[in-house]
């Protein structure tokens, strides 16, 4: 999937430098540009934007409530802190990541709004718990749609899963339609339990709601067998007789059958 993204960037005249470690910035002798000093060759730019990510701003409560391993305020499923009179939500908290079964720090608006909603109600008792997150997000990428939910293959392997993946490449609807668009879906799953761990989507067709569907699959601990034949609508304007989510899950079932037969 990353190769397609890099190719799209380069097709739009974006120079991509992978595995380059920025060491310093220097102004050129004429004062018109910035020279970015890396572990490779210097890169000239008119200006530089440094994106360093997020850290939790916990100065107000750092010595008053318990912090977790991520340096964020530790909360339970009700967003309660170690102080029963203090609830916390948003970028000061870690989030329970469902496929990893642990808390991680990801500053996303979707986390903040759900946690904030829960806090507002839980001031009056244990009313709404926060189920967790599948890290679902999307991006309009030039003329393309890029969407993700759950874990990538590399992240799943790093987390200790016996993860496998399959990739669906095809049209989103039947070829007899007057126009069409190619889509690419990469599905990641645990080969032992067959549970779905994540998916990435790329194409000129709007696939964002499919990422939401995968998010629900991960939260509900569905397996590739569940997704492969789940009842989904068919209308040639919108999809194939088997929806592309069905098809990518069927590829996973076929792959595992071939692996088992090989043994």
JSON list of C-alpha atoms in Angstrom, two decimals, residues 125-207:
[
{"chain": "A", "resi": 125, "resn": "UNK", "atom": "CA", "xyz": [-22.69, 7.76, 37.68]},
{"chain": "A", "resi": 126, "resn": "UNK", "atom": "CA", "xyz": [-21.48, 4.87, 35.54]},
{"chain": "A", "resi": 127, "resn": "UNK", "atom": "CA", "xyz": [-23.69, 5.54, 32.52]},
{"chain": "A", "resi": 128, "resn": "UNK", "atom": "CA", "xyz": [-21.50, 5.25, 29.39]},
{"chain": "A", "resi": 129, "resn": "UNK", "atom": "CA", "xyz": [-18.33, 3.19, 29.13]},
{"chain": "A", "resi": 130, "resn": "UNK", "atom": "CA", "xyz": [-15.80, 3.75, 26.35]},
{"chain": "A", "resi": 131, "resn": "UNK", "atom": "CA", "xyz": [-15.44, 0.56, 24.31]},
{"chain": "A", "resi": 132, "resn": "UNK", "atom": "CA", "xyz": [-12.07, 1.43, 22.83]},
{"chain": "A", "resi": 133, "resn": "UNK", "atom": "CA", "xyz": [-10.70, 2.36, 19.45]},
{"chain": "A", "resi": 134, "resn": "UNK", "atom": "CA", "xyz": [-9.69, 0.67, 16.22]},
{"chain": "A", "resi": 135, "resn": "UNK", "atom": "CA", "xyz": [-7.72, 3.80, 15.14]},
{"chain": "A", "resi": 136, "resn": "UNK", "atom": "CA", "xyz": [-10.00, 4.30, 12.16]},
{"chain": "A", "resi": 137, "resn": "UNK", "atom": "CA", "xyz": [-9.23, 7.30, 9.99]},
{"chain": "A", "resi": 138, "resn": "UNK", "atom": "CA", "xyz": [-9.32, 8.50, 6.38]},
{"chain": "A", "resi": 139, "resn": "UNK", "atom": "CA", "xyz": [-7.67, 11.02, 4.09]},
{"chain": "A", "resi": 140, "resn": "UNK", "atom": "CA", "xyz": [-8.62, 12.63, 0.79]},
{"chain": "A", "resi": 141, "resn": "UNK", "atom": "CA", "xyz": [-5.37, 12.03, -1.05]},
{"chain": "A", "resi": 142, "resn": "UNK", "atom": "CA", "xyz": [-5.36, 14.14, -4.23]},
{"chain": "A", "resi": 143, "resn": "UNK", "atom": "CA", "xyz": [-8.15, 12.46, -6.24]},
{"chain": "A", "resi": 144, "resn": "UNK", "atom": "CA", "xyz": [-7.89, 9.26, -4.19]},
{"chain": "A", "resi": 145, "resn": "UNK", "atom": "CA", "xyz": [-9.44, 7.97, -0.99]},
{"chain": "A", "resi": 146, "resn": "UNK", "atom": "CA", "xyz": [-7.11, 6.53, 1.65]},
{"chain": "A", "resi": 147, "resn": "UNK", "atom": "CA", "xyz": [-8.69, 4.91, 4.71]},
{"chain": "A", "resi": 148, "resn": "UNK", "atom": "CA", "xyz": [-7.43, 2.62, 7.48]},
{"chain": "A", "resi": 149, "resn": "UNK", "atom": "CA", "xyz": [-8.79, 0.75, 10.47]},
{"chain": "A", "resi": 150, "resn": "UNK", "atom": "CA", "xyz": [-6.95, -1.43, 12.95]},
{"chain": "A", "resi": 151, "resn": "UNK", "atom": "CA", "xyz": [-3.39, -2.68, 12.55]},
{"chain": "A", "resi": 152, "resn": "UNK", "atom": "CA", "xyz": [-1.12, -2.80, 9.54]},
{"chain": "A", "resi": 153, "resn": "UNK", "atom": "CA", "xyz": [0.69, -6.07, 8.86]},
{"chain": "A", "resi": 154, "resn": "UNK", "atom": "CA", "xyz": [3.99, -4.76, 10.23]},
{"chain": "A", "resi": 155, "resn": "UNK", "atom": "CA", "xyz": [2.37, -3.39, 13.38]},
{"chain": "A", "resi": 156, "resn": "UNK", "atom": "CA", "xyz": [0.47, -6.63, 13.94]},
{"chain": "A", "resi": 157, "resn": "UNK", "atom": "CA", "xyz": [3.65, -8.69, 13.60]},
{"chain": "A", "resi": 158, "resn": "UNK", "atom": "CA", "xyz": [5.50, -6.33, 15.95]},
{"chain": "A", "resi": 159, "resn": "UNK", "atom": "CA", "xyz": [2.68, -6.76, 18.48]},
{"chain": "A", "resi": 160, "resn": "UNK", "atom": "CA", "xyz": [3.26, -10.52, 18.49]},
{"chain": "A", "resi": 161, "resn": "UNK", "atom": "CA", "xyz": [0.39, -11.70, 16.31]},
{"chain": "A", "resi": 162, "resn": "UNK", "atom": "CA", "xyz": [0.84, -14.53, 13.82]},
{"chain": "A", "resi": 163, "resn": "UNK", "atom": "CA", "xyz": [-0.52, -12.10, 11.26]},
{"chain": "A", "resi": 164, "resn": "UNK", "atom": "CA", "xyz": [-1.20, -12.77, 7.60]},
{"chain": "A", "resi": 165, "resn": "UNK", "atom": "CA", "xyz": [-2.55, -10.44, 4.94]},
{"chain": "A", "resi": 166, "resn": "UNK", "atom": "CA", "xyz": [-4.26, -10.59, 1.57]},
{"chain": "A", "resi": 167, "resn": "UNK", "atom": "CA", "xyz": [-4.83, -7.87, -1.01]},
{"chain": "A", "resi": 168, "resn": "UNK", "atom": "CA", "xyz": [-7.84, -7.37, -3.24]},
{"chain": "A", "resi": 169, "resn": "UNK", "atom": "CA", "xyz": [-7.23, -5.48, -6.48]},
{"chain": "A", "resi": 170, "resn": "UNK", "atom": "CA", "xyz": [-10.23, -4.91, -8.71]},
{"chain": "A", "resi": 171, "resn": "UNK", "atom": "CA", "xyz": [-13.09, -2.72, -9.80]},
{"chain": "A", "resi": 172, "resn": "UNK", "atom": "CA", "xyz": [-15.56, -1.61, -7.18]},
{"chain": "A", "resi": 173, "resn": "UNK", "atom": "CA", "xyz": [-18.54, -2.48, -9.40]},
{"chain": "A", "resi": 174, "resn": "UNK", "atom": "CA", "xyz": [-19.28, -4.73, -12.43]},
{"chain": "A", "resi": 175, "resn": "UNK", "atom": "CA", "xyz": [-17.29, -4.17, -15.60]},
{"chain": "A", "resi": 176, "resn": "UNK", "atom": "CA", "xyz": [-20.42, -3.76, -17.71]},
{"chain": "A", "resi": 177, "resn": "UNK", "atom": "CA", "xyz": [-21.12, -0.41, -16.02]},
{"chain": "A", "resi": 178, "resn": "UNK", "atom": "CA", "xyz": [-20.30, 2.62, -18.21]},
{"chain": "A", "resi": 179, "resn": "UNK", "atom": "CA", "xyz": [-17.65, 3.88, -15.78]},
{"chain": "A", "resi": 180, "resn": "UNK", "atom": "CA", "xyz": [-15.68, 2.27, -13.01]},
{"chain": "A", "resi": 181, "resn": "UNK", "atom": "CA", "xyz": [-12.77, 2.74, -10.63]},
{"chain": "A", "resi": 182, "resn": "UNK", "atom": "CA", "xyz": [-10.04, 0.44, -9.37]},
{"chain": "A", "resi": 183, "resn": "UNK", "atom": "CA", "xyz": [-9.74, -0.18, -5.64]},
{"chain": "A", "resi": 184, "resn": "UNK", "atom": "CA", "xyz": [-7.12, -1.83, -3.46]},
{"chain": "A", "resi": 185, "resn": "UNK", "atom": "CA", "xyz": [-7.91, -3.40, -0.08]},
{"chain": "A", "resi": 186, "resn": "UNK", "atom": "CA", "xyz": [-5.36, -5.01, 2.20]},
{"chain": "A", "resi": 187, "resn": "UNK", "atom": "CA", "xyz": [-6.86, -7.15, 4.97]},
{"chain": "A", "resi": 188, "resn": "UNK", "atom": "CA", "xyz": [-4.78, -8.14, 8.01]},
{"chain": "A", "resi": 189, "resn": "UNK", "atom": "CA", "xyz": [-5.85, -11.00, 10.28]},
{"chain": "A", "resi": 190, "resn": "UNK", "atom": "CA", "xyz": [-4.55, -13.42, 12.90]},
{"chain": "A", "resi": 191, "resn": "UNK", "atom": "CA", "xyz": [-3.80, -16.73, 11.19]},
{"chain": "A", "resi": 192, "resn": "UNK", "atom": "CA", "xyz": [-4.38, -18.72, 14.40]},
{"chain": "A", "resi": 193, "resn": "UNK", "atom": "CA", "xyz": [-7.72, -17.26, 15.54]},
{"chain": "A", "resi": 194, "resn": "UNK", "atom": "CA", "xyz": [-8.72, -15.93, 12.08]},
{"chain": "A", "resi": 195, "resn": "UNK", "atom": "CA", "xyz": [-9.81, -12.70, 13.79]},
{"chain": "A", "resi": 196, "resn": "UNK", "atom": "CA", "xyz": [-9.66, -9.53, 11.72]},
{"chain": "A", "resi": 197, "resn": "UNK", "atom": "CA", "xyz": [-6.91, -7.16, 12.89]},
{"chain": "A", "resi": 198, "resn": "UNK", "atom": "CA", "xyz": [-7.04, -4.35, 10.35]},
{"chain": "A", "resi": 199, "resn": "UNK", "atom": "CA", "xyz": [-7.47, -3.15, 6.80]},
{"chain": "A", "resi": 200, "resn": "UNK", "atom": "CA", "xyz": [-6.19, -0.43, 4.49]},
{"chain": "A", "resi": 201, "resn": "UNK", "atom": "CA", "xyz": [-8.15, 1.00, 1.55]},
{"chain": "A", "resi": 202, "resn": "UNK", "atom": "CA", "xyz": [-7.01, 2.96, -1.50]},
{"chain": "A", "resi": 203, "resn": "UNK", "atom": "CA", "xyz": [-8.83, 4.01, -4.65]},
{"chain": "A", "resi": 204, "resn": "UNK", "atom": "CA", "xyz": [-10.66, 6.68, -6.61]},
{"chain": "A", "resi": 205, "resn": "UNK", "atom": "CA", "xyz": [-13.98, 5.44, -5.22]},
{"chain": "A", "resi": 206, "resn": "UNK", "atom": "CA", "xyz": [-15.12, 6.56, -1.75]},
{"chain": "A", "resi": 207, "resn": "UNK", "atom": "CA", "xyz": [-14.22, 3.61, 0.48]}
]
